[in-house]
Coordinates of C-alpha atoms in Angstrom, one line a residue:
M1 CA 88.5 59.4 93.6
P2 CA 85.0 58.7 95.1
I3 CA 84.9 58.8 98.9
I4 CA 83.2 55.6 100.0
T5 CA 80.9 56.0 103.0
K6 CA 81.1 53.1 105.6
N7 CA 78.7 52.7 108.5
K8 CA 80.3 49.8 110.3
T9 CA 82.7 50.8 113.1
L10 CA 86.4 50.3 112.2
K11 CA 88.4 49.2 115.2
I12 CA 92.0 50.2 115.2
D13 CA 94.9 49.1 117.5
G14 CA 96.8 52.3 118.2
N15 CA 99.9 50.2 118.9
T16 CA 100.1 49.0 115.3
G17 CA 103.3 49.8 113.3
E18 CA 104.9 53.0 114.4
G19 CA 102.3 53.3 117.1
G20 CA 102.3 57.0 117.7
G21 CA 100.1 60.0 117.3
Q22 CA 100.0 59.7 113.5
I23 CA 97.5 56.8 113.8
I24 CA 95.2 59.1 115.7
R25 CA 95.5 62.0 113.2
T26 CA 95.2 59.9 110.0
A27 CA 92.3 57.8 111.4
L28 CA 90.4 61.0 112.3
S29 CA 91.0 62.5 108.9
L30 CA 89.8 59.3 107.1
S31 CA 86.9 58.8 109.4
M32 CA 85.6 62.3 108.6
L33 CA 86.3 61.8 104.9
T34 CA 84.5 58.5 104.6
G35 CA 81.9 58.8 107.4
T36 CA 83.3 55.7 109.0
P37 CA 82.9 55.4 112.8
I38 CA 86.2 54.4 114.5
E39 CA 87.3 53.1 117.8
I40 CA 91.0 53.3 118.7
I41 CA 92.5 51.3 121.6
N42 CA 96.0 51.1 123.0
I43 CA 96.7 54.7 122.1
R44 CA 100.4 55.4 122.2
A45 CA 100.8 52.3 124.3
G46 CA 104.6 52.1 123.8
R47 CA 105.4 55.7 124.6
A48 CA 106.8 57.0 127.9
K49 CA 103.5 58.8 128.5
P50 CA 100.8 56.6 126.9
G51 CA 97.4 57.9 125.9
L52 CA 96.3 61.3 124.6
L53 CA 98.5 64.3 125.2
R54 CA 97.1 67.8 124.8
Q55 CA 98.0 68.0 121.1
H56 CA 96.3 64.7 120.3
L57 CA 93.2 65.8 122.3
M58 CA 93.1 69.0 120.3
C59 CA 93.1 66.9 117.1
L60 CA 90.2 64.9 118.5
T61 CA 88.1 67.9 119.7
A62 CA 88.7 70.0 116.6
S63 CA 87.7 67.0 114.4
Q64 CA 84.6 66.7 116.6
Q65 CA 83.7 70.3 116.0
I66 CA 84.1 70.4 112.2
S67 CA 82.2 67.2 111.7
D68 CA 79.6 67.4 114.5
A69 CA 80.9 64.0 115.7
T70 CA 79.8 61.9 118.7
V71 CA 82.9 61.1 120.8
T72 CA 83.7 59.1 123.9
G73 CA 87.1 58.9 125.7
A74 CA 88.1 62.5 124.9
Y75 CA 90.3 63.4 127.9
L76 CA 94.0 63.7 128.7
G77 CA 95.7 60.4 129.2
S78 CA 92.9 58.4 127.6
T79 CA 94.1 55.2 125.9
M80 CA 91.0 54.6 123.9
F81 CA 88.3 56.7 122.2
S82 CA 85.4 56.3 119.8
F83 CA 84.5 58.8 117.1
T84 CA 81.4 58.8 115.0
P85 CA 81.4 61.7 112.5
N86 CA 78.4 63.4 110.8
T87 CA 78.7 65.9 107.9
V88 CA 81.9 67.9 107.7
K89 CA 81.0 71.6 107.5
S90 CA 83.2 74.2 105.8
G91 CA 83.5 77.5 107.8
D92 CA 85.8 79.6 109.9
Y93 CA 87.3 77.8 112.9
S94 CA 89.7 78.7 115.7
F95 CA 91.5 76.3 118.0
D96 CA 93.9 76.8 120.9
I97 CA 96.0 73.8 121.8
G98 CA 96.8 75.4 125.2
S99 CA 100.4 74.4 125.1
A100 CA 103.4 74.5 122.7
G101 CA 101.9 71.4 120.9
S102 CA 102.2 71.4 117.1
T103 CA 99.8 73.5 115.2
S104 CA 101.0 71.8 112.0
L105 CA 99.9 68.4 113.1
V106 CA 96.4 69.6 114.2
L107 CA 96.0 71.4 110.9
Q108 CA 97.0 68.3 108.9
T109 CA 94.3 66.3 110.8
L110 CA 91.6 68.7 109.6
L111 CA 92.9 69.6 106.2
P112 CA 91.8 66.5 104.2
A113 CA 88.3 66.7 105.5
L114 CA 87.9 70.4 104.9
L115 CA 89.2 70.0 101.3
F116 CA 86.3 67.7 100.6
A117 CA 83.7 69.4 102.9
N118 CA 81.5 70.1 99.8
A119 CA 81.8 70.9 96.2
D120 CA 80.6 74.5 96.5
E121 CA 83.4 76.6 95.0
H122 CA 82.5 79.4 97.4
A123 CA 82.7 77.2 100.5
T124 CA 86.2 78.3 101.6
S125 CA 87.3 77.4 105.1
T126 CA 89.7 79.1 107.4
V127 CA 91.4 77.5 110.3
T128 CA 93.3 79.4 112.9
I129 CA 95.4 77.4 115.4
T130 CA 97.3 78.6 118.4
G131 CA 100.2 76.6 119.9
G132 CA 103.7 75.7 118.6
T133 CA 104.8 76.5 115.1
H134 CA 108.4 75.1 115.4
N135 CA 108.3 71.8 117.2
P136 CA 110.7 68.8 117.4
L137 CA 109.3 65.7 115.7
A138 CA 106.8 67.7 113.7
P139 CA 106.8 69.7 110.5
T140 CA 107.4 73.4 111.1
T141 CA 105.1 76.0 109.6
D142 CA 108.0 76.8 107.2
F143 CA 107.9 73.2 106.0
L144 CA 104.2 73.4 105.3
T145 CA 104.4 76.7 103.4
Q146 CA 107.6 75.9 101.4
A147 CA 107.3 72.2 100.7
F148 CA 103.9 70.7 101.6
V149 CA 101.6 73.4 100.1
P150 CA 103.6 73.5 96.7
A151 CA 103.2 69.7 96.6
L152 CA 99.5 70.0 97.1
A153 CA 99.3 72.5 94.3
K154 CA 100.6 69.9 91.9
L155 CA 97.5 67.9 92.8
K156 CA 95.3 71.0 92.2
M157 CA 94.6 71.3 95.9
Q158 CA 94.4 75.0 96.9
V159 CA 95.6 75.7 100.4
N160 CA 97.3 78.8 101.8
I161 CA 99.1 78.8 105.2
E162 CA 100.4 81.9 107.0
C163 CA 102.4 82.1 110.2
Q164 CA 100.8 84.9 112.2
R165 CA 103.1 84.5 115.2
A166 CA 106.0 82.1 115.9
G167 CA 105.9 79.7 118.8
F168 CA 108.7 77.5 120.2
A169 CA 108.7 75.1 123.1
P170 CA 108.2 75.4 126.0
I171 CA 106.0 78.5 125.8
G172 CA 104.3 78.2 122.4
G173 CA 101.9 81.1 121.8
G174 CA 102.4 80.8 118.0
E175 CA 99.5 81.1 115.6
I176 CA 98.9 79.8 112.0
K177 CA 96.0 80.5 109.7
A178 CA 95.1 78.2 106.8
T179 CA 92.7 79.1 104.0
I180 CA 91.3 75.9 102.3
M181 CA 89.5 75.9 99.0
P182 CA 87.2 72.9 98.3
F183 CA 88.7 70.3 96.0
T184 CA 87.0 68.7 93.1
R185 CA 88.6 65.8 91.3
R186 CA 88.5 66.3 87.5
A187 CA 87.5 63.1 85.6
K188 CA 90.3 63.4 83.0
S189 CA 93.0 65.0 85.0
D190 CA 96.4 63.3 84.9
T191 CA 97.8 61.5 87.9
P192 CA 101.1 63.0 89.1
T193 CA 104.4 61.3 88.1
L194 CA 107.3 62.7 90.1
I195 CA 110.2 60.3 89.6
E196 CA 113.2 61.7 87.8
R197 CA 115.2 64.5 89.4
G198 CA 116.3 67.1 86.8
E199 CA 118.6 70.1 87.0
L200 CA 119.3 71.6 90.4
I201 CA 117.8 75.1 90.3
G202 CA 118.9 76.4 93.6
I203 CA 119.5 76.0 97.3
K204 CA 118.0 78.6 99.6
L205 CA 119.4 78.7 103.2
V206 CA 117.2 80.5 105.7
A207 CA 117.7 81.1 109.5
N208 CA 115.0 82.3 111.7
H209 CA 115.3 83.9 115.2
L210 CA 112.7 84.8 117.8
N211 CA 113.9 87.2 120.4
L212 CA 117.5 86.0 120.1
D213 CA 120.7 87.5 118.8
Y214 CA 120.9 87.9 115.0
D215 CA 124.5 86.7 115.1
I216 CA 123.3 83.1 115.8
C217 CA 121.6 83.0 112.4
K218 CA 124.5 84.7 110.6
R219 CA 126.9 82.0 111.9
E220 CA 124.5 79.1 111.0
L221 CA 124.1 80.4 107.4
A222 CA 127.8 81.0 107.0
S223 CA 128.6 77.5 108.2
A224 CA 126.0 75.8 106.1
Q225 CA 127.0 77.7 102.9
A226 CA 130.7 77.0 103.4
A227 CA 130.1 73.3 103.9
L228 CA 128.0 73.1 100.7
V229 CA 130.6 74.9 98.6
E230 CA 133.3 72.7 100.0
A231 CA 131.2 69.7 98.9
G232 CA 131.4 71.0 95.3
I233 CA 128.0 72.8 95.0
D234 CA 128.2 75.9 92.8
E235 CA 128.1 78.9 95.1
A236 CA 126.0 80.8 92.5
L237 CA 123.2 78.4 93.2
I238 CA 123.1 79.2 97.0
T239 CA 121.2 82.1 98.5
T240 CA 120.9 83.0 102.2
Q241 CA 118.2 84.8 104.1
N242 CA 117.8 85.8 107.8
D243 CA 114.3 86.2 109.1
K244 CA 113.3 87.9 112.4
L245 CA 110.2 86.3 113.8
S246 CA 107.5 87.9 115.9
G247 CA 106.0 86.2 119.0
I248 CA 106.6 85.4 122.7
G249 CA 109.4 83.3 124.1
E250 CA 112.6 82.5 122.3
G251 CA 113.7 80.2 119.5
N252 CA 115.8 79.6 116.4
S253 CA 115.5 77.4 113.4
C254 CA 117.3 77.0 110.1
Y255 CA 116.3 75.3 106.9
A256 CA 117.4 74.6 103.4
L257 CA 115.0 74.7 100.5
V258 CA 116.3 72.6 97.6
T259 CA 114.7 73.2 94.2
H260 CA 115.0 70.8 91.2
N261 CA 113.4 70.4 87.8
V262 CA 111.2 67.3 88.0
D263 CA 112.2 66.4 84.4
A264 CA 114.7 68.5 82.6
L265 CA 113.6 67.1 79.2
S266 CA 110.0 67.9 79.6
A267 CA 108.4 70.6 77.5
H268 CA 106.4 71.6 80.5
V269 CA 108.9 72.2 83.3
Q270 CA 107.8 71.3 86.8
Y271 CA 109.7 72.2 89.9
H272 CA 110.0 70.2 93.1
Q273 CA 110.9 71.7 96.4
E274 CA 112.4 69.6 99.2
M275 CA 113.0 71.2 102.7
F276 CA 115.4 70.2 105.4
T277 CA 114.9 71.8 108.9
L278 CA 116.7 72.0 112.2
L279 CA 115.7 73.6 115.4
G280 CA 118.3 75.4 117.5
E281 CA 119.5 73.6 120.6
K282 CA 121.3 75.2 123.6
R283 CA 123.9 72.4 123.6
S284 CA 124.7 72.9 119.9
S285 CA 126.7 75.8 118.5
A286 CA 125.5 77.8 115.5
E287 CA 128.4 76.4 113.5
K288 CA 127.4 72.9 114.3
M289 CA 123.8 73.6 113.4
G290 CA 124.9 74.9 110.0
N291 CA 127.1 71.9 109.3
R292 CA 124.3 69.5 110.3
L293 CA 121.9 71.3 107.9
A294 CA 124.5 71.1 105.1
G295 CA 124.8 67.4 105.9
L296 CA 121.1 66.8 105.3
V297 CA 121.3 68.6 102.0
K298 CA 124.4 66.6 100.9
R299 CA 122.7 63.3 101.8
Y300 CA 119.8 64.2 99.6
L301 CA 121.9 65.5 96.7
F302 CA 124.7 62.9 96.6
N303 CA 123.4 59.7 98.2
T304 CA 120.2 59.3 96.3
T305 CA 118.6 60.1 92.9
A306 CA 115.1 60.0 94.4
L307 CA 113.0 63.1 94.1
V308 CA 111.1 63.0 97.5
D309 CA 112.8 62.8 100.9
E310 CA 111.6 61.0 104.0
Y311 CA 109.2 63.5 105.6
L312 CA 107.4 64.7 102.5
T313 CA 107.0 61.0 101.4
D314 CA 105.0 60.4 104.6
Q315 CA 102.8 63.4 104.0
L316 CA 102.1 62.9 100.3
L317 CA 100.4 59.5 100.6
L318 CA 97.0 60.6 101.7
P319 CA 96.6 63.7 99.3
I320 CA 97.7 61.6 96.3
A321 CA 95.3 58.8 97.3
L322 CA 92.5 61.3 97.5
S323 CA 93.4 63.0 94.3
G324 CA 93.1 59.8 92.2
G325 CA 96.6 58.2 92.6
G326 CA 100.1 58.8 91.4
T327 CA 103.7 57.7 91.4
F328 CA 106.8 59.2 92.9
S329 CA 110.3 58.2 93.9
A330 CA 111.3 58.3 97.5
R331 CA 114.7 58.2 99.3
T332 CA 113.5 55.9 102.1
I333 CA 110.3 54.5 103.6
S334 CA 110.1 55.1 107.3
G335 CA 108.0 53.3 109.9
H336 CA 105.7 56.4 109.9
T337 CA 105.2 55.9 106.1
E338 CA 104.5 52.2 106.4
T339 CA 101.9 52.8 109.1
Q340 CA 100.3 55.6 107.1
A341 CA 100.0 53.4 104.0
W342 CA 98.5 50.5 106.1
L343 CA 95.9 52.9 107.7
I344 CA 94.9 54.6 104.4
Q345 CA 94.2 51.2 102.9
Q346 CA 91.9 50.3 105.8
F347 CA 89.5 53.2 104.8
L348 CA 90.0 53.8 101.0
P349 CA 89.8 51.5 98.0
V350 CA 93.4 52.2 97.0
E351 CA 96.6 50.1 96.7
I352 CA 99.9 51.6 97.9
E353 CA 103.1 49.8 96.8
F354 CA 106.7 50.4 97.6
D355 CA 109.2 48.9 95.1
A356 CA 112.9 49.4 95.3
I357 CA 114.4 50.6 92.0
D358 CA 118.1 50.9 91.4
N359 CA 120.0 51.0 94.7
D360 CA 119.2 54.5 95.9
K361 CA 115.5 55.1 95.6
I362 CA 112.1 53.5 96.1
L363 CA 109.1 53.8 93.7
V364 CA 105.9 54.7 95.5
K365 CA 102.8 53.8 93.5
I366 CA 99.3 54.7 94.6
T367 CA 96.4 53.4 92.5
S368 CA 92.6 53.4 93.0

């Protein structure tokens, strides 16, 4: 879709809808994409610690750097800022959050703008970010590489993300590197239609450990696998993997990667990958973690026929809007997703609709 340039400042109440950091990140992305100056007030007004935290400030300063923007209010605790972008420049960038703040969320702020930085096929960008790679309330690097990047590939967006070092709270010290190819919308390319869930191809259970006992992961995997088999899932479809991470500090995560055919009747078979992730907690046993992970998988497999689960739904709206539109089925529409849809429509000439179909899924339609 064409990116419409706007010169008038768009004023945004940061307490709208979900009212969290996502408004900051998405507004910065869209401001850079469209050239629209923005002013955000009441930043995170309803949170225990209102205003910009270190991670949000990194999103702002990193966006300033890649777009040569003029910024006011860029300091910790600020409850308002203004941002006037210039031209987004592809290149090689490095950012250090300075805490265990989410590298994934900083990257997702910059990614849309760098995808459209220019149409030169040789203008690849690289972004290296230091901070947390496995954070509560944020997509892990594993989620980005195993679920988000494959979804972008369906839209012909070429992004590669590598975890160089793992970083868990409270120390952080992790590092990710993203390589981003410029995106060009093809005039006659089909818009994606990801609605019907086909055959279950497999469930991959993975447990990661950073400077912790391997036995923790072994028990998580055994517990998750046993719970899935007990629920009636063919054991032959389940694989397990234990990964030792490198980095400082300590941490543990486990995830399930569920792969389906999008349409089992299609001559051109497409696959869809949905990921469910948990971070280890000191107050939860490995067995409890495994059971909780299996519970997330079972909810997706047995309680809905939708193809896309909650977190990927939230993250697909903007890429699909930028690629020309599309349709997919979602299990649920969160407050995050509703806020994201509202904000996208403030900047782009698109319409985002949520329509309940059947009793167990919602049709998400994005048109331009």
